[in-house]
CSV table of C-alpha atoms (C1' of nucleotides) in Angstrom, one decimal:
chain,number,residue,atom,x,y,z
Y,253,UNK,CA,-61.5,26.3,-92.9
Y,254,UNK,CA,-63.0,22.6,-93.3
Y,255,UNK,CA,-65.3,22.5,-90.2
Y,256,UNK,CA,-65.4,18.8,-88.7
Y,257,UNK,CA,-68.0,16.3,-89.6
Y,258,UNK,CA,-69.1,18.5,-92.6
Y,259,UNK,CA,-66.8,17.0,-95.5
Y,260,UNK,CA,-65.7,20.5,-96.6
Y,261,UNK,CA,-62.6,20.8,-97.3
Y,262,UNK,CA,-60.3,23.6,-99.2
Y,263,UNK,CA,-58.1,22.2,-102.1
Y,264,UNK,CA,-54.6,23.6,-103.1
Y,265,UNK,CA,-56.1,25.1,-106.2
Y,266,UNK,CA,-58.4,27.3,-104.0
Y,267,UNK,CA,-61.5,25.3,-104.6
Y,268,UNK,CA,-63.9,24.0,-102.2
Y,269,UNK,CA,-64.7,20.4,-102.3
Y,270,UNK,CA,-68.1,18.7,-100.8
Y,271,UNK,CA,-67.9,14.3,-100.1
Y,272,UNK,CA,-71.4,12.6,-99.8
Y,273,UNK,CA,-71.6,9.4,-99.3
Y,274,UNK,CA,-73.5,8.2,-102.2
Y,275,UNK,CA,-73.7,4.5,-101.9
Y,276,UNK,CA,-71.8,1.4,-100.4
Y,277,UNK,CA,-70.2,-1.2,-102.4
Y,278,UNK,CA,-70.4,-4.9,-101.8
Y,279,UNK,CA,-67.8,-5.3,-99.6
Y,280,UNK,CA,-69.7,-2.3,-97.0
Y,281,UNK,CA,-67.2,0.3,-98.7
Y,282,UNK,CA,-68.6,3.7,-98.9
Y,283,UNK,CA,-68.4,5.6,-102.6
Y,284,UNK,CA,-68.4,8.9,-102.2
Y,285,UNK,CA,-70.0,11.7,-104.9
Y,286,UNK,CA,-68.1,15.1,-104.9
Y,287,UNK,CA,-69.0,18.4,-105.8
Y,288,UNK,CA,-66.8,21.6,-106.0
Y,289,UNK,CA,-67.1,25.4,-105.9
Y,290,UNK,CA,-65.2,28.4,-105.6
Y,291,UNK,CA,-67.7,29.5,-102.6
Y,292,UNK,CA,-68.0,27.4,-99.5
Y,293,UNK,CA,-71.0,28.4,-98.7
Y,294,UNK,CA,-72.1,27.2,-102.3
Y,295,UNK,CA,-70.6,23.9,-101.6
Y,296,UNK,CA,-72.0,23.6,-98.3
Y,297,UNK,CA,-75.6,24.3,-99.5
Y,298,UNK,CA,-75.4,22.0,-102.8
Y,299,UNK,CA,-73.8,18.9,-100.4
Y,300,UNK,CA,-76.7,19.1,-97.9
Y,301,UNK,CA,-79.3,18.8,-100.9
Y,302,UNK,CA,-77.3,15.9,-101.9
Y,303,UNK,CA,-77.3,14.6,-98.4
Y,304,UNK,CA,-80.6,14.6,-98.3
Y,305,UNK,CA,-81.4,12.9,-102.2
Y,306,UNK,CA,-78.9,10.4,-101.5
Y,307,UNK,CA,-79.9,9.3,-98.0
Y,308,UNK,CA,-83.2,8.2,-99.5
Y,309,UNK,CA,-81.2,5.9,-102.1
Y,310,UNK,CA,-79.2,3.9,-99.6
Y,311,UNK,CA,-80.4,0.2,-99.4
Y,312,UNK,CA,-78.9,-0.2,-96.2
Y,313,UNK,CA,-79.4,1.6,-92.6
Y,314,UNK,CA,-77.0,4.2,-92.3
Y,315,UNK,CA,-77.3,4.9,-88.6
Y,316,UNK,CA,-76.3,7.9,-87.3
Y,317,UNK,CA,-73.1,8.2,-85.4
Y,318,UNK,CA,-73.3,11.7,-83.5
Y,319,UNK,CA,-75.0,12.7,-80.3
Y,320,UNK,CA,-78.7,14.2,-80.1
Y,321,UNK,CA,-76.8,17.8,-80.3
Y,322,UNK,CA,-75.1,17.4,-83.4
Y,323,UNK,CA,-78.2,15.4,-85.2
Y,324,UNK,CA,-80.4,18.5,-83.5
Y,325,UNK,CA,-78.3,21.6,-84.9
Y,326,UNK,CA,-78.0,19.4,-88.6
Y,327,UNK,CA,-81.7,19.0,-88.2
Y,328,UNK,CA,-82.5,22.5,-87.9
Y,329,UNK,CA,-79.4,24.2,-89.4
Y,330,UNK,CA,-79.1,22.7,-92.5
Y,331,UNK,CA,-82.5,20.6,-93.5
Y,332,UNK,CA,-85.0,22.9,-91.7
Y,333,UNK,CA,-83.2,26.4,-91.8
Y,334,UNK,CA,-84.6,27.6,-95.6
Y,335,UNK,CA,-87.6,25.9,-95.0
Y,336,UNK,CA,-89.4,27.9,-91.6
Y,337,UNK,CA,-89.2,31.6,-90.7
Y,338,UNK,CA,-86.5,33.5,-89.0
Y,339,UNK,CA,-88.8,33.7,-86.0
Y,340,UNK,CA,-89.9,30.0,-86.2
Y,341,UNK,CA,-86.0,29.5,-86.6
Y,342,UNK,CA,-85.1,31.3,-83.6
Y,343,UNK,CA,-87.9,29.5,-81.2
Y,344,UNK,CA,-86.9,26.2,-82.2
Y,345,UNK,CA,-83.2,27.4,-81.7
Y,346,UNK,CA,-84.2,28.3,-78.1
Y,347,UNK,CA,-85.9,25.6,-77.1
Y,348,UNK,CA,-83.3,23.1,-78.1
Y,349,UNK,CA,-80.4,25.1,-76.4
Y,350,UNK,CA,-82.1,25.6,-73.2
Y,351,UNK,CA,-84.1,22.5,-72.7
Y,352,UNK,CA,-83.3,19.7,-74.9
Y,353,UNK,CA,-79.3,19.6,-75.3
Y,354,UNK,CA,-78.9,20.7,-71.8
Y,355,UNK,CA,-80.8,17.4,-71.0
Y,356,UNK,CA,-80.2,15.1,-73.7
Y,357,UNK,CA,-77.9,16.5,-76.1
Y,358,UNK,CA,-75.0,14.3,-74.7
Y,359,UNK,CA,-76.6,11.0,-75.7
Y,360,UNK,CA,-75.9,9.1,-78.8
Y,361,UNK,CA,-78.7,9.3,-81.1
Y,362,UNK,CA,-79.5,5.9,-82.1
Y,363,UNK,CA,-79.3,4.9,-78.6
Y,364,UNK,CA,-82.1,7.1,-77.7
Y,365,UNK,CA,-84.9,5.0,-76.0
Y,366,UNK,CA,-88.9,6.1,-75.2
Y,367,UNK,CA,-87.9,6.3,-71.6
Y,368,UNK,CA,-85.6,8.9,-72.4
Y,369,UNK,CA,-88.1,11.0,-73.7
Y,370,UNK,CA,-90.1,10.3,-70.9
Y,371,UNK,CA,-87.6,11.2,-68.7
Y,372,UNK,CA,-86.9,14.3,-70.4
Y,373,UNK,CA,-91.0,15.2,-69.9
Y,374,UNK,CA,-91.0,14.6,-66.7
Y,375,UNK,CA,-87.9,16.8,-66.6
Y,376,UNK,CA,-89.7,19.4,-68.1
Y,377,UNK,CA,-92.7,19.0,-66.1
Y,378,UNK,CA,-90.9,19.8,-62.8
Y,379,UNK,CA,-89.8,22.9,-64.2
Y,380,UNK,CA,-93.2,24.2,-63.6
Y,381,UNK,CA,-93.5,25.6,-67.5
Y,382,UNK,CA,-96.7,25.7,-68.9
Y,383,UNK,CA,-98.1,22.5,-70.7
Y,384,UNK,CA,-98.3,24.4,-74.3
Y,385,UNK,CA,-94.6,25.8,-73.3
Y,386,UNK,CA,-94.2,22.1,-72.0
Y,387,UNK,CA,-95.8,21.3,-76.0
Y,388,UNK,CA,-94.1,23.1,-77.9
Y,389,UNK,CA,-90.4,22.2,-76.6
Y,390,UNK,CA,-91.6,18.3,-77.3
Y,391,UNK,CA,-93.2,19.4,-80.5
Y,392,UNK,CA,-89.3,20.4,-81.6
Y,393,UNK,CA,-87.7,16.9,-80.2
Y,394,UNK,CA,-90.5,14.9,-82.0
Y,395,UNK,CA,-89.7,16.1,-85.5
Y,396,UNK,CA,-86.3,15.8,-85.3
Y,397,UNK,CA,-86.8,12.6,-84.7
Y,398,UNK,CA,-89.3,11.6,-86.7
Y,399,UNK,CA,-86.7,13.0,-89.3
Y,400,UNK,CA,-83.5,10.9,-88.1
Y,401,UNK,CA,-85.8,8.0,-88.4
Y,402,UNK,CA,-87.3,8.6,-91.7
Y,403,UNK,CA,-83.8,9.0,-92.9
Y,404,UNK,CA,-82.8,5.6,-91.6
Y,405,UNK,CA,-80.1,7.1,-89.2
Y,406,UNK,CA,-81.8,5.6,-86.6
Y,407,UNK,CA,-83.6,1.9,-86.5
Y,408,UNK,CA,-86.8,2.9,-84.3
Y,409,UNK,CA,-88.7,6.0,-83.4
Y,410,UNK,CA,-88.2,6.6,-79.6
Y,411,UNK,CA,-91.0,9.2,-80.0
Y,412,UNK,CA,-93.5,6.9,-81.4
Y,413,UNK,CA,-95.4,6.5,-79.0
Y,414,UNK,CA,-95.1,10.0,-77.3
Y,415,UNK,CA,-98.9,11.6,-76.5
Y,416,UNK,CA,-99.2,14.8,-75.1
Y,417,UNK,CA,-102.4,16.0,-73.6
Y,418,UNK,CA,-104.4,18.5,-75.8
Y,419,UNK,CA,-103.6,22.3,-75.4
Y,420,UNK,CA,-106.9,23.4,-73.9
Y,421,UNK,CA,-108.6,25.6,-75.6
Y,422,UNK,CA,-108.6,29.4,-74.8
Y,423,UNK,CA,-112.0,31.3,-74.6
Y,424,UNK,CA,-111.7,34.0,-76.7
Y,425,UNK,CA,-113.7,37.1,-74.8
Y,426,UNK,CA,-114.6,40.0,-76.4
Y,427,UNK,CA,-114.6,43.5,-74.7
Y,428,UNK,CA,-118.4,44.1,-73.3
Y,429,UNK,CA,-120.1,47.4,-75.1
Y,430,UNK,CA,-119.7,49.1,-71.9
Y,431,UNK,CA,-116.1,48.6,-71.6
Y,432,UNK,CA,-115.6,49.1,-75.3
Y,433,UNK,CA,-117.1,52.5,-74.7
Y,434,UNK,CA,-114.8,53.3,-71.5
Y,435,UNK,CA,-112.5,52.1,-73.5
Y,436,UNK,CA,-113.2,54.2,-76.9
Y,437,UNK,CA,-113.4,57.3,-75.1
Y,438,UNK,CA,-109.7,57.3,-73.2
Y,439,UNK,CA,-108.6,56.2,-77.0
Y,440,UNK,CA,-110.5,59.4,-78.6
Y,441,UNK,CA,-108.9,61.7,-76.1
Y,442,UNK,CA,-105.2,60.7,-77.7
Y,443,UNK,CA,-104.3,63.7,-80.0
Y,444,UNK,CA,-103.1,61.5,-82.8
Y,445,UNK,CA,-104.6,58.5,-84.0
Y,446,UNK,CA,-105.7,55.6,-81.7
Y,447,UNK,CA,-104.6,52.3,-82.2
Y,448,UNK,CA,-107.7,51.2,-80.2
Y,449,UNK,CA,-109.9,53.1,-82.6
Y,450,UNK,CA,-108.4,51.7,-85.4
Y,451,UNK,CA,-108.3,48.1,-84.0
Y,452,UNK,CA,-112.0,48.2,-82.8
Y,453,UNK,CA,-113.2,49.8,-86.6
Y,454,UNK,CA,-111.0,47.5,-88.5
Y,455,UNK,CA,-110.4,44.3,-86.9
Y,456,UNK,CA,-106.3,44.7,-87.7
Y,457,UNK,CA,-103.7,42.5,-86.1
Y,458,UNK,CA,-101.1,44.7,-83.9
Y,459,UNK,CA,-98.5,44.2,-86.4
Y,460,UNK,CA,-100.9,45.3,-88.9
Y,461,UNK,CA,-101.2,48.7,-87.4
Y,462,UNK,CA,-97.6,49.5,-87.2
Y,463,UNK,CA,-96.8,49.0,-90.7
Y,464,UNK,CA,-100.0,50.7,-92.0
Y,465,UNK,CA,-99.0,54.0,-93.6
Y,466,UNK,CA,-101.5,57.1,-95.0
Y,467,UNK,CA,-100.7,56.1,-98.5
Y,468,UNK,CA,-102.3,52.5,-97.7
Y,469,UNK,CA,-105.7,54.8,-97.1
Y,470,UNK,CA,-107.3,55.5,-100.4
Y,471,UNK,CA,-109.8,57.9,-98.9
Y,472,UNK,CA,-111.6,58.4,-102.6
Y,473,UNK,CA,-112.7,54.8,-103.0
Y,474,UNK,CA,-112.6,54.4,-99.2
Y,475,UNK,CA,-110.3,51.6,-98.7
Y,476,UNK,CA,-107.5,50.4,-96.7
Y,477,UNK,CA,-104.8,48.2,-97.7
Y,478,UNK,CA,-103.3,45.9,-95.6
Y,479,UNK,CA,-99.6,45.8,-97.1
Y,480,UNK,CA,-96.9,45.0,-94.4
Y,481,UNK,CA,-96.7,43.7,-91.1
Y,482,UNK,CA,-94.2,44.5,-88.6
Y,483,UNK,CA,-92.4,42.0,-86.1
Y,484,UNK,CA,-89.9,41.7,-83.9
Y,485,UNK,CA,-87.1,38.9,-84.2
Y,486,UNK,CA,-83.8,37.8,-83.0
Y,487,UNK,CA,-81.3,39.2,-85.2
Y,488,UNK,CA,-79.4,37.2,-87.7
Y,489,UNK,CA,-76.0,38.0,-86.8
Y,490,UNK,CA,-76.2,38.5,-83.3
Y,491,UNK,CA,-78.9,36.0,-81.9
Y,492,UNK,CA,-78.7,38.1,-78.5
Y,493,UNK,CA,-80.2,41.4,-80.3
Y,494,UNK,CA,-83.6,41.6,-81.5
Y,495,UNK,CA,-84.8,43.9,-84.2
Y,496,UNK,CA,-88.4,45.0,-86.1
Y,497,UNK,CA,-88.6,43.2,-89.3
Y,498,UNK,CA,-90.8,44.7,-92.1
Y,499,UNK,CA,-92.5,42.0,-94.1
Y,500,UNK,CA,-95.8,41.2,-95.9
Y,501,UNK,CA,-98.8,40.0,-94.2
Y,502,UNK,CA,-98.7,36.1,-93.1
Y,503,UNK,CA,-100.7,34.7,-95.5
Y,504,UNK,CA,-102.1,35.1,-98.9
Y,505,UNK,CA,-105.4,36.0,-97.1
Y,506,UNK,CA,-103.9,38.5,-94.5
Y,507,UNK,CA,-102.6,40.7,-97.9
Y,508,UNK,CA,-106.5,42.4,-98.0
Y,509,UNK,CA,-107.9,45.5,-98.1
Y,510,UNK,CA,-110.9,46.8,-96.2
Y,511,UNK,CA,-113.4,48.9,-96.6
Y,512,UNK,CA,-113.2,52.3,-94.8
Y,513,UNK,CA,-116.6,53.5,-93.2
Y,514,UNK,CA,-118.0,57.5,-93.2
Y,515,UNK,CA,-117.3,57.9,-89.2
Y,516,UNK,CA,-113.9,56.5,-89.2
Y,517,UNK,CA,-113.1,57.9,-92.5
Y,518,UNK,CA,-113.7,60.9,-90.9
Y,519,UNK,CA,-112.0,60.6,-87.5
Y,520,UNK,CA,-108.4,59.1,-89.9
Y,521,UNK,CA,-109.0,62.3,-91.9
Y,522,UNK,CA,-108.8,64.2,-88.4
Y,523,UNK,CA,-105.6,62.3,-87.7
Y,524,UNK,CA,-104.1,62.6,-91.2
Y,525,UNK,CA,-104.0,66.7,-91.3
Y,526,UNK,CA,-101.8,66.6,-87.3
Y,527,UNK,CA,-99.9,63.5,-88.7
Y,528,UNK,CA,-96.0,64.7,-89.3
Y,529,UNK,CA,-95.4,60.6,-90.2
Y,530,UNK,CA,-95.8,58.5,-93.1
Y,531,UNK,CA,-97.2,55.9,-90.6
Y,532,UNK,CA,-100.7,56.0,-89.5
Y,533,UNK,CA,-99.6,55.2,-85.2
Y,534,UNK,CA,-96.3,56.9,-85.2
Y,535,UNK,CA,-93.4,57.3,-83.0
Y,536,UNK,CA,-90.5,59.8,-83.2
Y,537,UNK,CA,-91.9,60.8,-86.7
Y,538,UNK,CA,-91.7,56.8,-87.6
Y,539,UNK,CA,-93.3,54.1,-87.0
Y,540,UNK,CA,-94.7,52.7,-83.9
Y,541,UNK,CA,-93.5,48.9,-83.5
Y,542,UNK,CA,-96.0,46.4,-82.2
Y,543,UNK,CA,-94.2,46.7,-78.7
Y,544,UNK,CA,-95.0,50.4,-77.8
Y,545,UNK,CA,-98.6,50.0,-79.2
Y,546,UNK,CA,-98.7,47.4,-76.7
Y,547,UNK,CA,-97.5,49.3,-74.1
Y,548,UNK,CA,-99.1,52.5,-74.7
Y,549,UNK,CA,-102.3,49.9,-75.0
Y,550,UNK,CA,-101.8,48.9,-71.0
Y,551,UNK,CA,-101.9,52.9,-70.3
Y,552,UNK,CA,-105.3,53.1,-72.2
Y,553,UNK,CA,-106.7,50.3,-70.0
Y,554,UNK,CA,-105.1,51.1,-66.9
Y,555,UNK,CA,-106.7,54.8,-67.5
Y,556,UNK,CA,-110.4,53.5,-68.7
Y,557,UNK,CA,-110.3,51.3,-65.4
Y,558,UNK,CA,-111.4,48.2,-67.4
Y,559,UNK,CA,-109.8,44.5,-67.2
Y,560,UNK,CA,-106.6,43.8,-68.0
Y,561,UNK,CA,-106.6,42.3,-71.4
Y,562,UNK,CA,-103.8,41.7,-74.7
Y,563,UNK,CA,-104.1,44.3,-77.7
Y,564,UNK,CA,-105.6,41.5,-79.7
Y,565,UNK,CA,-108.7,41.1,-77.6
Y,566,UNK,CA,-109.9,44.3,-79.7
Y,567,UNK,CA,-109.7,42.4,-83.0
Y,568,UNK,CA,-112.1,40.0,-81.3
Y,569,UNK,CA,-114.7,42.5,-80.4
Y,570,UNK,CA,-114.5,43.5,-83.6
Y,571,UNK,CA,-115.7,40.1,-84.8
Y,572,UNK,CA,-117.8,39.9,-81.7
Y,573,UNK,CA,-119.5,43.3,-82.9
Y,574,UNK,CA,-119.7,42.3,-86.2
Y,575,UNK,CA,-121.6,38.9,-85.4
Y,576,UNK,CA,-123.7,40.6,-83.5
Y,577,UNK,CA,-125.0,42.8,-85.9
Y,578,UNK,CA,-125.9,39.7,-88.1
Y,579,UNK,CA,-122.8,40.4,-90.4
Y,580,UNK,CA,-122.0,36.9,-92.2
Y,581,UNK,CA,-119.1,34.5,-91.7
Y,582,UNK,CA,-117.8,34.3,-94.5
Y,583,UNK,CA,-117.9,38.5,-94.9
Y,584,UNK,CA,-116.2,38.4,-91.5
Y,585,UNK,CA,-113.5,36.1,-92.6
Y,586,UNK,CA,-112.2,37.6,-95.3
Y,587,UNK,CA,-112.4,41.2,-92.8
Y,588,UNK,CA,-110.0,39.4,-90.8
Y,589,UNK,CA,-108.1,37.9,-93.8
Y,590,UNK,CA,-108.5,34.5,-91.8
Y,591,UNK,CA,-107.2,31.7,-95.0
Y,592,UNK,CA,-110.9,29.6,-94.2
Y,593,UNK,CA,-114.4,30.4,-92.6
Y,594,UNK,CA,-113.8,27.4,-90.9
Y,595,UNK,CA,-111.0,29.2,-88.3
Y,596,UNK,CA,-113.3,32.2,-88.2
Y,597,UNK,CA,-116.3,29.8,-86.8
Y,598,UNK,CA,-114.1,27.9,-84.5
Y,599,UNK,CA,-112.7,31.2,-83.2
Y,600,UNK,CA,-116.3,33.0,-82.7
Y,601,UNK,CA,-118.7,29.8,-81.6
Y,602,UNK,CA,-119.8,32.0,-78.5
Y,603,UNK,CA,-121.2,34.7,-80.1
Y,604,UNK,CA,-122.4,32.4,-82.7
Y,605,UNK,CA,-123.7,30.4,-80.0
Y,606,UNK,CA,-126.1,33.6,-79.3
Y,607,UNK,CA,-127.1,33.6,-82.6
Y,608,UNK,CA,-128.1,29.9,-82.6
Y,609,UNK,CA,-130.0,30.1,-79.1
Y,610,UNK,CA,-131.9,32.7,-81.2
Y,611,UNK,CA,-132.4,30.6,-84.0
Y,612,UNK,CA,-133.6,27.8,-81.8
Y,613,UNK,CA,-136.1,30.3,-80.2
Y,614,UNK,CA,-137.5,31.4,-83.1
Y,615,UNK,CA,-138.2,27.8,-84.4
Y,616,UNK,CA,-139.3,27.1,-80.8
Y,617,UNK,CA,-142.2,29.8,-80.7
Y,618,UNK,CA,-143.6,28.0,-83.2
Y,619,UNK,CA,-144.2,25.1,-81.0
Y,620,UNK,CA,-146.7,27.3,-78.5
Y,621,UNK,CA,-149.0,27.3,-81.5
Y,622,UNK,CA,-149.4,23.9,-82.3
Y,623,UNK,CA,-152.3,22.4,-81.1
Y,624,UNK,CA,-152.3,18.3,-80.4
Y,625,UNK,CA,-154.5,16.7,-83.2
Y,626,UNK,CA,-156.9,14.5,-81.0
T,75,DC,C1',-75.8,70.3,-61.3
T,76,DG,C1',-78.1,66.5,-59.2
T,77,DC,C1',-82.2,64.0,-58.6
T,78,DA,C1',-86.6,61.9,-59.6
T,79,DG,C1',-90.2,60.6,-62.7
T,80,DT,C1',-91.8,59.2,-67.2
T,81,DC,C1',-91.5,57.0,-71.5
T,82,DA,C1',-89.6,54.1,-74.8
T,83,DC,C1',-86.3,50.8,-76.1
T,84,DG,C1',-83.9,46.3,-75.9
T,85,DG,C1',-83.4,41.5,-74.4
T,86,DT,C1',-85.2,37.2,-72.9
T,87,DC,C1',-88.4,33.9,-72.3
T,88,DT,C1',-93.2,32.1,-72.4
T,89,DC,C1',-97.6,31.6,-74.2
T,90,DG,C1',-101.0,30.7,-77.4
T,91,DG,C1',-103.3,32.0,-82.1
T,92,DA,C1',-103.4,30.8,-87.0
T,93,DT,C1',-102.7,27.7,-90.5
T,94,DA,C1',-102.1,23.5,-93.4
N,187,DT,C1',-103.9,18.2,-84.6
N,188,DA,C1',-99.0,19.2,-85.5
N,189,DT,C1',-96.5,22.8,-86.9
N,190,DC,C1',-95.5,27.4,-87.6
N,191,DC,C1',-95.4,31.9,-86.2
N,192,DG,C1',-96.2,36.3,-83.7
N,193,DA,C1',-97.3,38.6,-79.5
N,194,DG,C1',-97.2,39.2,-74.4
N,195,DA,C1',-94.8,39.5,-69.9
N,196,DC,C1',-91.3,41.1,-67.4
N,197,DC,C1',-87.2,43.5,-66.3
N,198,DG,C1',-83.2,46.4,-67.0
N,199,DT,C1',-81.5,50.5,-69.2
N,200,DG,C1',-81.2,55.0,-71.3
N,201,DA,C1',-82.9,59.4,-73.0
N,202,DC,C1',-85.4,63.2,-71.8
N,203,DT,C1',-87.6,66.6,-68.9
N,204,DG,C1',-88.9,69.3,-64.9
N,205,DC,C1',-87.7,71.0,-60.6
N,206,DG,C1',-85.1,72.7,-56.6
DNA sequence: CGCAGTCACGGTCTCGGATA
DNA sequence: TATCCGAGACCGTGACTGCG
């Protein structure tokens, strides 16, 4: 079961044994370090780390003798894998399969050249994918290197001097009043509770909603608890299946609660007595994943005759409403269980832009009254 | 029983928001 | 701003239901 280019290899007493090189003596031999387990995976795992320590160590260049592929799936297989997410995991997975080894894979690594990466842009270009699909694909190829040259396996950094153009910047829009209300009333019609309603009142991301259950409501001290988030993945057997993964919200600052207001207090409660589900948006008596609140989302729209616009475009008229009503940034931020006030301003300078144009105003009125001193 | 329509699920790939 | 991460778009498929 030793699996090339690993240096794991079963003994005759049934243990495994790891080889890393851990130095070279003075004639350019190399002395190996081994480790042993009765696990392979064990072995396999402990090695890498020693890998890693060890490659640090070496006083000379120990340039990598694979192709892009193999120093592409050791990059993200063994030094990357327990560091990102599954789903980060998966997206750099597909991006390398389908567009870098396809391309470059072939090539040895330390021959790798800035004109090959060029190339391979141009490559990407003429596939007509967007420029922050186009980003994100180069994004993958760029650490990888940056890794193989930090590492010393190869002698310069073919990415160096790669620049991609900015991603520009999105306008976030926020539903108007009178589509929110178009909107609001298809959503009130639905017999058990509205996503909408609950996205435009609380500001939740999608994934937010599907994992929120009743018991998250405390409905005597008015709160709701943002616990779990659902997603949806490749699965970790089968890459080619998906599946909903249950986990806690992304950040520190996502894990919140929120204060629950009279009127929606009372529409939940509404909700809560119909409700044959522990979860708050239900399906089939569970819950509703992220997917068919997005789909029975496009319904809602198609049926209020409004634009066509993503689920999360209510969490923005949420902030939207809220700036407008004067609520403050930093209040707002933690609503949104954004990490900084700093995202929440970058993310809502238009209707802050409002706000200031009113500010200016104000100032400005003064101005009418001053009279030049002669 | 066969057919058509609706709704939800599943897979794949792309896009872009959020964070450090 | 690079990196990480989650959601959207699109299409095919299957379960379910109503109707003739």
């Amino acid at each position: 079961m030793s699996r090339k280019g690993e240096n794991i290899y079963k003994r005759k007493d049934g243990r495994w044994e790891g080889r890393y090189m851990k130095a070279r003596s003075e004639n350019g031999k190399i002395i190996y370090g081994y480790i042993y387990g009765k696990r392979y995976a064990h072995v396999k795992e402990r090695l890498a780390k020693l890998k890693v320590r060890y490659s640090f160590t070496h006083n000379n260049i120990n340039l990598y003798k694979g192709t892009v592929q193999d120093w592409l799936n050791h990059w993200l297989n063994v030094l990357m894998r327990k560091k990102i997410k599954l789903s980060t995991y998966s997206s750099y997975r597909l991006r390398m399969d389908k567009y870098i080894i396809p391309f470059l894979g072939k090539k040895q690594l330390i021959l790798m050249k800035s004109q090959d990466i060029e190339e391979f842009v141009n490559y990407l270009m003429n596939l007509n994918l967007s420029p922050s699909t186009i980003h994100s694909i180069v994004t993958v190829l760029k650490s990888a290197m940056n890794k193989a040259f930090m590492e010393n396996y190869i002698l310069s950094n073919p990415c160096k001097n790669l620049s991609l153009s900015t991603k520009p910047k999105n306008e976030i829009s926020a539903l108007s009043i009178k589509d929110q209300e178009k909107l609001e009333q298809v959503a009130l019609k639905e017999q058990s509770c509205s996503a909408v309603i609950l996205a435009l009142y609380t500001g939740l991301r999608i994934g937010e909603i599907s994992g929120l259950k009743w018991s998250d409501i405390d409905f005597e001290k008015d709160i709701i608890y943002i616990r779990r988030t659902l997603y949806r993945i490749p699965n970790t057997i089968n890459s080619r299946k998906t599946e909903v993964i249950m986990a806690e919200p992304k950040t520190k600052s996502s894990k919140r609660s929120i204060p629950l207001a009279k009127n929606l207090k009372k529409y939940l409660l509404d909700k809560q007595q119909i409700s044959f589900s522990d979860y708050v948006i239900s399906c089939k008596n569970s819950y509703a994943e992220p997917r068919v609140i997005s789909y029975r989302f496009r319904k809602s729209i198609e049926q209020a005759g409004i634009r066509s616009i993503h689920f999360h475009i209510l969490r923005h008229t949420f902030a939207t409403r809220c700036v407008e009503q004067g609520i403050d940034i930093a209040t707002l931020s933690k609503l949104l269980g954004h990490a900084s006030i700093k995202l929440t301003l970058d993310t809502y300078t238009d209707s802050l832009w409002e706000n200031r144009k009113e500010a200016v105003s104000v100032i400005d009125s003064r101005l009418g009254t001053v009279s030049v001193a002669s």
